[in-house]
PDB file of C-alpha atoms and ligand atoms in Angstrom:
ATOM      1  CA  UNK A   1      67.026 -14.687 -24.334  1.00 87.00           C
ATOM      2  CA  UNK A   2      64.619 -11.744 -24.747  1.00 93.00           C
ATOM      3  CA  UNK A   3      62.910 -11.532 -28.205  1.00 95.00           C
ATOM      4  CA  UNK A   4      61.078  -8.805 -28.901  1.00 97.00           C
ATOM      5  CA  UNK A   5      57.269  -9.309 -30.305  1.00 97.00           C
ATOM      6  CA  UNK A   6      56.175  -5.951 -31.008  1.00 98.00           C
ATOM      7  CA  UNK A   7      57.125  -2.617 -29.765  1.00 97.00           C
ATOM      8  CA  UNK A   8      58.232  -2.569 -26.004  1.00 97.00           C
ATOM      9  CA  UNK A   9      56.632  -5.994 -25.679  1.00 98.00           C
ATOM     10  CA  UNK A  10      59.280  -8.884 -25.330  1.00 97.00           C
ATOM     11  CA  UNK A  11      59.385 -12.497 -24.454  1.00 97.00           C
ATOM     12  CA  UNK A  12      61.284 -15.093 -22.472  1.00 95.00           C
ATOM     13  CA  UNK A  13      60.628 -18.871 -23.491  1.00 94.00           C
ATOM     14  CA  UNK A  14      60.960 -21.589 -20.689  1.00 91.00           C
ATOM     15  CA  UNK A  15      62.514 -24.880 -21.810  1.00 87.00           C
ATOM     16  CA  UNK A  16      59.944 -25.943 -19.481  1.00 89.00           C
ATOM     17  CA  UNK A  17      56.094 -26.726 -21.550  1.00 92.00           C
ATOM     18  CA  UNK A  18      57.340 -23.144 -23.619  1.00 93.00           C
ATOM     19  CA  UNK A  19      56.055 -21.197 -21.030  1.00 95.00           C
ATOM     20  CA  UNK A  20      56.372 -17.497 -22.117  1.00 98.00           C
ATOM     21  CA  UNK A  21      57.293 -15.059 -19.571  1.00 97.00           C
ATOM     22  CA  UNK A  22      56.228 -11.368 -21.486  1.00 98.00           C
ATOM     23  CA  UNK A  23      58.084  -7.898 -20.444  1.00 98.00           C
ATOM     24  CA  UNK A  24      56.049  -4.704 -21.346  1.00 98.00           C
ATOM     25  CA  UNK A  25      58.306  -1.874 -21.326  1.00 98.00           C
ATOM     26  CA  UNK A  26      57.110   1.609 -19.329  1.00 98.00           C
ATOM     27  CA  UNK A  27      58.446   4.841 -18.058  1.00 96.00           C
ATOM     28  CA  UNK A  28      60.401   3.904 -15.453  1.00 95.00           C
ATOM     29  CA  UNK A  29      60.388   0.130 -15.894  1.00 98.00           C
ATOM     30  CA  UNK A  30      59.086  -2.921 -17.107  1.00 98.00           C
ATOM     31  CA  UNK A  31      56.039  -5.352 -16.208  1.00 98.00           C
ATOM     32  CA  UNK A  32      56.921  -8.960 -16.236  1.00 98.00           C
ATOM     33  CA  UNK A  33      53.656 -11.317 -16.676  1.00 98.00           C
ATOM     34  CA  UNK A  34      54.281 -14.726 -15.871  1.00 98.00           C
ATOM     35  CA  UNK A  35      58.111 -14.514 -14.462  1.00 97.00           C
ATOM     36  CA  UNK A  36      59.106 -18.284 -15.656  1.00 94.00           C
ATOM     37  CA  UNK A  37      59.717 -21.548 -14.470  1.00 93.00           C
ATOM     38  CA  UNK A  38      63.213 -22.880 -13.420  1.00 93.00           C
ATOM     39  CA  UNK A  39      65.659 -20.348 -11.606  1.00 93.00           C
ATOM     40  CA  UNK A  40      68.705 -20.016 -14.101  1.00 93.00           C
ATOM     41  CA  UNK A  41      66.050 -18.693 -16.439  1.00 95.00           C
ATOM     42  CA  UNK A  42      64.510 -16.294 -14.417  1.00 95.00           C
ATOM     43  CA  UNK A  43      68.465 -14.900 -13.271  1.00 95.00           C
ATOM     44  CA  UNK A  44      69.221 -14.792 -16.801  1.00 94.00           C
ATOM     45  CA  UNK A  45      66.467 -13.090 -17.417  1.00 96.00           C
ATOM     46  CA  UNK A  46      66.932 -10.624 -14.749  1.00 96.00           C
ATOM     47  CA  UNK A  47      70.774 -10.345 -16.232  1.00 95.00           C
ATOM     48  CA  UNK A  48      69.197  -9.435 -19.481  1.00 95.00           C
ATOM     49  CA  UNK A  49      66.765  -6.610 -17.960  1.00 96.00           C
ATOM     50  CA  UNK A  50      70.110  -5.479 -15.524  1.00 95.00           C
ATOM     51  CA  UNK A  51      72.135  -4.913 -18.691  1.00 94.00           C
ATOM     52  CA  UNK A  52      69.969  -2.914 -20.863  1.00 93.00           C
ATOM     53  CA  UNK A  53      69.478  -0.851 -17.504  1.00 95.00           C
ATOM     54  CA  UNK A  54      65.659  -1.863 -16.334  1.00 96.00           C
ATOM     55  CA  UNK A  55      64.621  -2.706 -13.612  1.00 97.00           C
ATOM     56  CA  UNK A  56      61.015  -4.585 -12.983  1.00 98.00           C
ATOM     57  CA  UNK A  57      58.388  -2.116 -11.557  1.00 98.00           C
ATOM     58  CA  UNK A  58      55.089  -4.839 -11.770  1.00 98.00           C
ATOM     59  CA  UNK A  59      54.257  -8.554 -12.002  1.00 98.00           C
ATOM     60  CA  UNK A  60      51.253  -9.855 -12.950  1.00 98.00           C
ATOM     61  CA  UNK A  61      50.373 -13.803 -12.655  1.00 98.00           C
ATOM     62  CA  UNK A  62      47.988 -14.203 -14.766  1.00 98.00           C
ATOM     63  CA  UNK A  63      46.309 -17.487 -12.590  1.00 97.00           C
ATOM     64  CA  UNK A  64      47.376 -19.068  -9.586  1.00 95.00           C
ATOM     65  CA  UNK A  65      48.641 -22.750 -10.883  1.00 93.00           C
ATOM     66  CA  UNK A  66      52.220 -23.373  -9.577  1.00 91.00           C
ATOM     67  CA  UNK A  67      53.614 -22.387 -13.113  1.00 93.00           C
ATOM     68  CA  UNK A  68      52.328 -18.988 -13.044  1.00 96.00           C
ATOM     69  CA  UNK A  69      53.098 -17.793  -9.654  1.00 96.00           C
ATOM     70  CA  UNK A  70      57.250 -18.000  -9.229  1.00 95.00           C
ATOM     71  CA  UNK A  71      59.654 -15.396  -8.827  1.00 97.00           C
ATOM     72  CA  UNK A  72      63.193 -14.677  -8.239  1.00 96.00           C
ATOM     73  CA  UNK A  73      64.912 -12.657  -5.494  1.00 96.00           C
ATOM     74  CA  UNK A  74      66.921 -10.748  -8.605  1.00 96.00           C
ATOM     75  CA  UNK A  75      64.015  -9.571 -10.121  1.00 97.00           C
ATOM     76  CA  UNK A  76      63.387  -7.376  -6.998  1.00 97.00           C
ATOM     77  CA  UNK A  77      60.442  -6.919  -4.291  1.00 97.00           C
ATOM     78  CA  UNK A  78      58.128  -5.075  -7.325  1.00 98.00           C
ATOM     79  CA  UNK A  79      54.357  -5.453  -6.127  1.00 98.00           C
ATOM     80  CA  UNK A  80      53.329  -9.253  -7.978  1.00 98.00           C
ATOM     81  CA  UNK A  81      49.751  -8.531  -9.136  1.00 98.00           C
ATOM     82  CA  UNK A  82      46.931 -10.981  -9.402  1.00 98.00           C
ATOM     83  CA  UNK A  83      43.493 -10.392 -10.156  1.00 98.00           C
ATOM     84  CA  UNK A  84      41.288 -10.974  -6.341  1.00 98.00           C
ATOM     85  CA  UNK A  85      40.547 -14.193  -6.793  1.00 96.00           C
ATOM     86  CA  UNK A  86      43.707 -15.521  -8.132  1.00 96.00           C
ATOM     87  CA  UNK A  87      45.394 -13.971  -5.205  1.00 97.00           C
ATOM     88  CA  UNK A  88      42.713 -15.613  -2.920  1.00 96.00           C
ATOM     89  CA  UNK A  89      42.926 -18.871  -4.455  1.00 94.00           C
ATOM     90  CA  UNK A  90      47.009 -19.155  -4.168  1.00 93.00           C
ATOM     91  CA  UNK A  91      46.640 -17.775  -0.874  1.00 93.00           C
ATOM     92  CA  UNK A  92      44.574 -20.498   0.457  1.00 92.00           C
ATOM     93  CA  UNK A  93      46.866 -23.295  -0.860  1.00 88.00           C
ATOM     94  CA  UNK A  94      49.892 -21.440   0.634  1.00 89.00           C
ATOM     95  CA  UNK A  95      48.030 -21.969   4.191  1.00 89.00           C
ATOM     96  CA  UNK A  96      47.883 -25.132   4.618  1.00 81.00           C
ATOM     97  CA  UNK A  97      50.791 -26.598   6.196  1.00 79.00           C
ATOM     98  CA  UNK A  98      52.070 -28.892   3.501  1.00 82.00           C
ATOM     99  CA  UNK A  99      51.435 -27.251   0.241  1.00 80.00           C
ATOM    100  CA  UNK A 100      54.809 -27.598  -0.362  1.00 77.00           C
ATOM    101  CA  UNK A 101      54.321 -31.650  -0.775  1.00 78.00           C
ATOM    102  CA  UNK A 102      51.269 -31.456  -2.352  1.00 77.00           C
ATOM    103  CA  UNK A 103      53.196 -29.660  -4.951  1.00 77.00           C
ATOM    104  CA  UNK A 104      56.310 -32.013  -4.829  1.00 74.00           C
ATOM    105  CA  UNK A 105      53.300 -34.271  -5.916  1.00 77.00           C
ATOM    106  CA  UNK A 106      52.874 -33.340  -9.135  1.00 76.00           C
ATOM    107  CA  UNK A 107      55.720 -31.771 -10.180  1.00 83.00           C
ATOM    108  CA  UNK A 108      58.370 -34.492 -11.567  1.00 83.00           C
ATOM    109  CA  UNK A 109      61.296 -34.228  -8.661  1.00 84.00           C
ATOM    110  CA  UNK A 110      64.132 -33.184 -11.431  1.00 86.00           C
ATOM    111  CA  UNK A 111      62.200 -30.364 -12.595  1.00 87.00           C
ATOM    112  CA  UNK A 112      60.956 -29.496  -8.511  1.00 85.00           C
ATOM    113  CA  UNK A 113      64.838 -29.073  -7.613  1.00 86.00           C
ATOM    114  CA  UNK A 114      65.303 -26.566 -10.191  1.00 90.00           C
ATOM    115  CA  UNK A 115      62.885 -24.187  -8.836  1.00 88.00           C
ATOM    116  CA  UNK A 116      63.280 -21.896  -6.459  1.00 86.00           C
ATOM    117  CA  UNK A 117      60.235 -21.599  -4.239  1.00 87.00           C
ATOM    118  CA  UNK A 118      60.734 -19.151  -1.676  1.00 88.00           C
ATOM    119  CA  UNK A 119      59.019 -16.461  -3.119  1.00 94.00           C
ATOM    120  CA  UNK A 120      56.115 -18.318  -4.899  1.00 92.00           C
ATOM    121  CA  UNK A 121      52.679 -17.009  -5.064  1.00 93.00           C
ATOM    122  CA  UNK A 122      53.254 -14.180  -3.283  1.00 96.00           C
ATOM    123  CA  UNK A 123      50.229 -12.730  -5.200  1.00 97.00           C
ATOM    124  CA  UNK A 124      49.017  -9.140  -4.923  1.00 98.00           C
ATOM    125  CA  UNK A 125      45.280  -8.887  -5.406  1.00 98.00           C
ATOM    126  CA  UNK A 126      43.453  -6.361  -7.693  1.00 98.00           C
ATOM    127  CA  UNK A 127      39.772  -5.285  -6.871  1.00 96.00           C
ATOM    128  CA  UNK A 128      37.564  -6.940  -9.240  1.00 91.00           C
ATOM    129  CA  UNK A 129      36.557  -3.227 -10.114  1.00 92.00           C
ATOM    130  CA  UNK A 130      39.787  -2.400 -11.637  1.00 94.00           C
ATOM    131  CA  UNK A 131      40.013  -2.836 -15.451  1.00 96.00           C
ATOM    132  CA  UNK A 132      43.619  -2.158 -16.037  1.00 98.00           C
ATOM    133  CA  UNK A 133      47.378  -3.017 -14.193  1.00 98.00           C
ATOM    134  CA  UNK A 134      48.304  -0.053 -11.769  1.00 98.00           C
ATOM    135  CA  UNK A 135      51.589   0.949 -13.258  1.00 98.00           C
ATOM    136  CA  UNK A 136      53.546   3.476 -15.470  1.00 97.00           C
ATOM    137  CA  UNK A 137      53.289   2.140 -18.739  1.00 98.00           C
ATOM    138  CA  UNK A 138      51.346   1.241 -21.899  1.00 98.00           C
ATOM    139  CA  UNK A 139      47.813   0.433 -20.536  1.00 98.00           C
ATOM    140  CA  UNK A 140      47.084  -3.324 -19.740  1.00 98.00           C
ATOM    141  CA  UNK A 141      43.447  -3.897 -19.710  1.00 98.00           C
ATOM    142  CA  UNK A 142      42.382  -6.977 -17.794  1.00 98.00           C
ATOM    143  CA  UNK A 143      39.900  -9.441 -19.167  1.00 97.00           C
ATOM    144  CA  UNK A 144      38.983 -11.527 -16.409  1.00 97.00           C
ATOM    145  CA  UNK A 145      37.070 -14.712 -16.680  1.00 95.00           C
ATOM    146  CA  UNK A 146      36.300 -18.434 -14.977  1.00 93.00           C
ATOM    147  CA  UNK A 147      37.924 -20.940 -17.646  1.00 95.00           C
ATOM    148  CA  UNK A 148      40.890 -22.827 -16.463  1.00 91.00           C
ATOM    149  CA  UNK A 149      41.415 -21.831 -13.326  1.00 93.00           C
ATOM    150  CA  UNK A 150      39.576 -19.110 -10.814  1.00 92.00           C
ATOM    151  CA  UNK A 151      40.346 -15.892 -11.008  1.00 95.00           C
ATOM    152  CA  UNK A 152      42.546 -16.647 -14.518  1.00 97.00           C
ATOM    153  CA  UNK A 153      42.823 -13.345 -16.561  1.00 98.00           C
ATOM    154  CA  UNK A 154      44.222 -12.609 -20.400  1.00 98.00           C
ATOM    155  CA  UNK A 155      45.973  -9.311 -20.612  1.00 98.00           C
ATOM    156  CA  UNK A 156      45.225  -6.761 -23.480  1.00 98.00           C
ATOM    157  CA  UNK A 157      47.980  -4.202 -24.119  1.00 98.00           C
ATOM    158  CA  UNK A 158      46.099  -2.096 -27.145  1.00 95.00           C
ATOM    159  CA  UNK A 159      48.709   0.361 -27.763  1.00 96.00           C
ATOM    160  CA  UNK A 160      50.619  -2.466 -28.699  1.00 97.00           C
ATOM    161  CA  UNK A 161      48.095  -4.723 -30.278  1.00 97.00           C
ATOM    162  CA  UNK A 162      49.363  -7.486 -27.804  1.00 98.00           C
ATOM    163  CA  UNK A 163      46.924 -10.208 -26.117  1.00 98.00           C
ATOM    164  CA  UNK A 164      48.829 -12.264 -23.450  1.00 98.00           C
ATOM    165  CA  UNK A 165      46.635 -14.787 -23.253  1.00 97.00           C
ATOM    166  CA  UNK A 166      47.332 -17.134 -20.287  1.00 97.00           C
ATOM    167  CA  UNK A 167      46.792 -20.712 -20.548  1.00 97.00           C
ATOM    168  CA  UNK A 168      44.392 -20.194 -23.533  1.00 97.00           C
ATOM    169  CA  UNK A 169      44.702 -20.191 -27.146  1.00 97.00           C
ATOM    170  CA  UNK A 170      47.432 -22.060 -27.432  1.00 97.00           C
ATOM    171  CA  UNK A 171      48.921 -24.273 -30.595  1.00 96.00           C
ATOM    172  CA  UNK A 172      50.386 -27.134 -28.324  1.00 95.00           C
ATOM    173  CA  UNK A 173      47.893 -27.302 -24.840  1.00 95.00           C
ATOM    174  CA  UNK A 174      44.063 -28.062 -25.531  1.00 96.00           C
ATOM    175  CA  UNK A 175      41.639 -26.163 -23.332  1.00 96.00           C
ATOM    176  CA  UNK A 176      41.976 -27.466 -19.989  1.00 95.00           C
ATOM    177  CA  UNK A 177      38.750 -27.177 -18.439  1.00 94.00           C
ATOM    178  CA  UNK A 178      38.792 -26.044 -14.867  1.00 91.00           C
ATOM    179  CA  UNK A 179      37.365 -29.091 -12.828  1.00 90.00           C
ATOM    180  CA  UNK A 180      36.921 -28.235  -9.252  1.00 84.00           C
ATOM    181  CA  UNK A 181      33.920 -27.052  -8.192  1.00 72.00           C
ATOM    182  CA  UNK A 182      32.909 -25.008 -10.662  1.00 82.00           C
ATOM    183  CA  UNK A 183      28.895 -25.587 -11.938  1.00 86.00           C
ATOM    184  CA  UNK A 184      29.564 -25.303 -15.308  1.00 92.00           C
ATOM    185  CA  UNK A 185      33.214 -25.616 -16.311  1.00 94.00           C
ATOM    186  CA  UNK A 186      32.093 -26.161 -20.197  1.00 95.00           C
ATOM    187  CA  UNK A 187      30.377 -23.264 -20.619  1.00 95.00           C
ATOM    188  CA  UNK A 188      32.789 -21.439 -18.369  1.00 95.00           C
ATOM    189  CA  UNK A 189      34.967 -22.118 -21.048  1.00 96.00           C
ATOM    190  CA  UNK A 190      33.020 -21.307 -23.965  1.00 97.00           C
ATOM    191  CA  UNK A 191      32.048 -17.964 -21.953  1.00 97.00           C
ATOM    192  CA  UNK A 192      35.874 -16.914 -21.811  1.00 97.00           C
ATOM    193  CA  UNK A 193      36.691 -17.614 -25.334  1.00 98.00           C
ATOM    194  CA  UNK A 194      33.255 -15.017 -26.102  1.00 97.00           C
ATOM    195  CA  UNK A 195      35.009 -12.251 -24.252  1.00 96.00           C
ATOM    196  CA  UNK A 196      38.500 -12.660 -25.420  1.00 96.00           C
ATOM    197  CA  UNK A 197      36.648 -12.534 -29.106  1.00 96.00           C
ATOM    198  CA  UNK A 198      35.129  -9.728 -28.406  1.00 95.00           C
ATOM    199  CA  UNK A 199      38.446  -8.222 -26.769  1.00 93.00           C
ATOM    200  CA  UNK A 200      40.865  -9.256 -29.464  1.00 90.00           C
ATOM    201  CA  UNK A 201      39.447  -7.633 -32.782  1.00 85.00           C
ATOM    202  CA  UNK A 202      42.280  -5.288 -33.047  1.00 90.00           C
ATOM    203  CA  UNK A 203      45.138  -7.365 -31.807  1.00 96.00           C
ATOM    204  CA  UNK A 204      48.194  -8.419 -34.256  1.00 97.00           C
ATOM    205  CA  UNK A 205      50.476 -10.348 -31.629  1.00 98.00           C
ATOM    206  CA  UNK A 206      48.808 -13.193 -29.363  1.00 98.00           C
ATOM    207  CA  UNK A 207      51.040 -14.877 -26.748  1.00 98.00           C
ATOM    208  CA  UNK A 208      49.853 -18.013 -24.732  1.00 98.00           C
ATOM    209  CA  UNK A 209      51.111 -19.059 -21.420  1.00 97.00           C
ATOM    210  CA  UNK A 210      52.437 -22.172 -23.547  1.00 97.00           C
ATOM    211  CA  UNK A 211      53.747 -22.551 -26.748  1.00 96.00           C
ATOM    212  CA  UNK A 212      54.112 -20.359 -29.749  1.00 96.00           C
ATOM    213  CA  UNK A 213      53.560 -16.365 -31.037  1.00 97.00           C
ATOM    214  CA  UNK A 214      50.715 -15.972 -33.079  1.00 97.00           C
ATOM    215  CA  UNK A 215      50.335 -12.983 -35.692  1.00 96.00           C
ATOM    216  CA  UNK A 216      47.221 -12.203 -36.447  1.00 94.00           C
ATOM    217  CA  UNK A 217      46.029 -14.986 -38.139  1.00 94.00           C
ATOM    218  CA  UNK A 218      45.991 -16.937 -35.443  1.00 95.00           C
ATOM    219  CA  UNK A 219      43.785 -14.811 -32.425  1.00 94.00           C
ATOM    220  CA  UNK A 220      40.900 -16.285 -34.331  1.00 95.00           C
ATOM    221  CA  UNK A 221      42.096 -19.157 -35.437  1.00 96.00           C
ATOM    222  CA  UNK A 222      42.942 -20.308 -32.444  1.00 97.00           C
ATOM    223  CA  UNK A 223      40.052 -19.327 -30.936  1.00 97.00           C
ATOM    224  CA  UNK A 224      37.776 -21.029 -32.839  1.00 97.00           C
ATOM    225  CA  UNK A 225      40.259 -24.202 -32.444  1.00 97.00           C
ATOM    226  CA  UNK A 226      39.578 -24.287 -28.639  1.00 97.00           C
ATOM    227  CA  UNK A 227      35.699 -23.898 -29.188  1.00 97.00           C
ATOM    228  CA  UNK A 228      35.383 -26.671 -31.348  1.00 97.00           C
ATOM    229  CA  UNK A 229      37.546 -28.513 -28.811  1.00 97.00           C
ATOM    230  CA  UNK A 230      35.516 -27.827 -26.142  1.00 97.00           C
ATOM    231  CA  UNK A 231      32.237 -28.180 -28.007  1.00 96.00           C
ATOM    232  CA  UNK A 232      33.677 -31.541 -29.254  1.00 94.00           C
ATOM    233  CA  UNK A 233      34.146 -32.351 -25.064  1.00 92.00           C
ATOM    234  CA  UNK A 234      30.737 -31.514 -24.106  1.00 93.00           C
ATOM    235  CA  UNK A 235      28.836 -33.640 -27.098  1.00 91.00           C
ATOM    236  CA  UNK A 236      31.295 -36.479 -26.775  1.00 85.00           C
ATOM    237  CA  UNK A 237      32.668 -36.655 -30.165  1.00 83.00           C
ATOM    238  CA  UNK A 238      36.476 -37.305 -31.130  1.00 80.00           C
ATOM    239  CA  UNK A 239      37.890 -33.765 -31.658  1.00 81.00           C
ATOM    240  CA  UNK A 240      39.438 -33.635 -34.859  1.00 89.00           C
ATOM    241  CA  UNK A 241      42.484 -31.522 -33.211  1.00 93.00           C
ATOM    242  CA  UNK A 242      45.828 -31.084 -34.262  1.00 93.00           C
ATOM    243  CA  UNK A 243      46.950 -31.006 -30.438  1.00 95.00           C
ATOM    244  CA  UNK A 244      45.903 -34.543 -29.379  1.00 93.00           C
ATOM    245  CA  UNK A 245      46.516 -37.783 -31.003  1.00 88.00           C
ATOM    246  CA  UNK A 246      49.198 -38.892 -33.177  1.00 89.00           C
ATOM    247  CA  UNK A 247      49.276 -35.335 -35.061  1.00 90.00           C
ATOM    248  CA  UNK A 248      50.630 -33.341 -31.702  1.00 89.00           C
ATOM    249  CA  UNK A 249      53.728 -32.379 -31.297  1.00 90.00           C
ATOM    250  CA  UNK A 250      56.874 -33.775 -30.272  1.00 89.00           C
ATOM    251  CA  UNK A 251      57.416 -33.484 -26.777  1.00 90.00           C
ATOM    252  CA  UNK A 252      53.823 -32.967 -26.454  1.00 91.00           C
ATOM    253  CA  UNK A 253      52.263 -36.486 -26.789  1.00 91.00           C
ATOM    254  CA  UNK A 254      50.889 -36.272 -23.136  1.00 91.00           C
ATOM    255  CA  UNK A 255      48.502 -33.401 -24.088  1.00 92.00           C
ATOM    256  CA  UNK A 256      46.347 -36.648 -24.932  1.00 92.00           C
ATOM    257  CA  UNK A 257      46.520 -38.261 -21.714  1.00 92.00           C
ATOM    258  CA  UNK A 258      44.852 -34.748 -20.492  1.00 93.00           C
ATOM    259  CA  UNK A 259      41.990 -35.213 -23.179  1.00 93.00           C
ATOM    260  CA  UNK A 260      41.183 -37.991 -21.846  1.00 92.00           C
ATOM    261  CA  UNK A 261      41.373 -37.471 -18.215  1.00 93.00           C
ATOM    262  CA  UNK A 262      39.155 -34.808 -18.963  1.00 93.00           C
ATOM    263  CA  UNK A 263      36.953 -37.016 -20.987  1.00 91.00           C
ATOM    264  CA  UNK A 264      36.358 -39.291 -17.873  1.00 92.00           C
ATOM    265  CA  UNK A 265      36.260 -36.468 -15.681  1.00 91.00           C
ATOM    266  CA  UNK A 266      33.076 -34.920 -17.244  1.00 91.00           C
ATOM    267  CA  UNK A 267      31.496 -38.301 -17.222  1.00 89.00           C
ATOM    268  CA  UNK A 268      31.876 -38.733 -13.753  1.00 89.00           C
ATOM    269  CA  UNK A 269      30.393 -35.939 -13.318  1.00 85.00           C
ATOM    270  CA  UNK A 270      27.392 -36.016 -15.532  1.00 81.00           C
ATOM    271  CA  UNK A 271      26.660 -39.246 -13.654  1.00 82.00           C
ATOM    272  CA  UNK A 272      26.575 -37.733 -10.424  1.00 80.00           C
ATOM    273  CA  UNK A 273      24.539 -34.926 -11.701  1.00 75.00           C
ATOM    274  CA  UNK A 274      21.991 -36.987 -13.094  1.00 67.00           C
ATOM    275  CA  UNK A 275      23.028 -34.336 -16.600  1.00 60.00           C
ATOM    276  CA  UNK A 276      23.027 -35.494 -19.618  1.00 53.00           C
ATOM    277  CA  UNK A 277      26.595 -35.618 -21.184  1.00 46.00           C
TER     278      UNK A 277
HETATM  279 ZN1   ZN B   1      50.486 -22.968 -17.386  1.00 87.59          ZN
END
């Protein structure tokens, strides 16, 4: 089911970790960021756009984790955009001869077989000059930056007052820090949630890769939520966050298993480094 969050701006929810697939409406078509998860969705999604008579002109994934990157043969052969580095980065796992199980490795088998994944991460890059999606529509300005995963970018529509935020700023998933390889993934982090600040003054609607809408209450709210989260990571302390512990939501209790992966992840780290924590 499409639901419509502001004006030519609609989501799709996933039953799947409320992943929100968004559909911007243009001229001669619509953008779909983030197509969805498990392959009845995405055809009844594609029935939905069929019957009001649209067809999809542009994807955009808006990082290159497995979640991100799907598509479905009835949503047509539109050019799926990336920003350069996602497309690099999805490209490189796609080489290796058995990406396939290293997926099948994380993903919980039951969920795996309703996926289709003959078209995944077939990833269009964008040169790291351009600052907005090539298509015939409402302008979607790209805010690129390193926290999560590489190459991960939030989408601005300011026409519409939209952010689609990827896997940021969200009320059910903490910040999950992007852990390999990068020098600095904390302050990566912190660095991302500067620029999408300084992006989002004007914007009413705020949709994260996972979970709920916000109005515009929440861009800052929710901002300043994941800071003090990830501040609360890099001095050690117990966040005080409404996300992990026995205060998160139901069907989200294993958001705290992540905390503290992360946790010992950091340390390990800052042990190898010889850095303080
Ligand atoms: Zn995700």
């Amino acid at each position: 089911m499409l639901t419509q969050v502001a004006e030519g701006v609609l989501v799709h929810q996933s039953e799947f970790c409320q992943s929100n697939a968004v559909v911007v409406q243009g001229r001669a078509g619509v953008l779909l960021i983030d197509a969805g998860i498990y392959d009845s969705e995405m055809a009844c999604l594609a029935n939905d756009l069929s019957e009001s008579g649209q067809i999809v002109v542009a994807g955009f994934s808006t990082h290159p984790h497995w979640d991100h990157v799907l598509w479905h043969a009835r949503l047509g052969s539109a050019p799926r955009y990336g920003t350069a580095r996602c497309a690099a980065t999805i490209r490189d796992r796609l080489s290796g001869p058995h990406w396939k199980d290293s997926i099948a490795g994380w993903i919980p088998p039951d969920i795996a077989e309703q996926i289709s994944w003959d078209l995944f991460g077939l990833i269009t890059g964008l040169p790291a000059e351009m600052a907005r999606i090539p298509w015939d529509g409402p302008q979607v300005r790209i805010v690129e930056h390193q926290a999560h995963a590489p190459g991960h970018a939030a989408l601005l529509i300011e026409e519409r007052g939209v952010l689609v935020a990827g896997d940021m700023l969200s009320d059910v998933l903490i910040p999950m820090l992007d852990l390999n390889g990068t020098a600095d993934p904390i302050e990566d982090y912190l660095a991302a949630l500067r620029l999408l600040e300084g992006a989002a003054g004007d914007v009413d609607v705020l949709v994260p890769g996972h979970g709920s809408i916000g109005g515009a209450d929440q861009v800052h709210a929710r901002i300043d939520q994941d800071r003090a989260y990830v501040h609360a990571l890099r001095d050690t302390h117990v966040p005080s966050d409404p996300r992990v512990g026995p205060s998160a939501k139901s069907g989200w209790e294993w958001v705290s298993g992540v905390h503290e992966g992360q946790l010992q992840r950091l340390a390990q780290r800052s042990e190898r480094d010889g850095t303080p924590g």
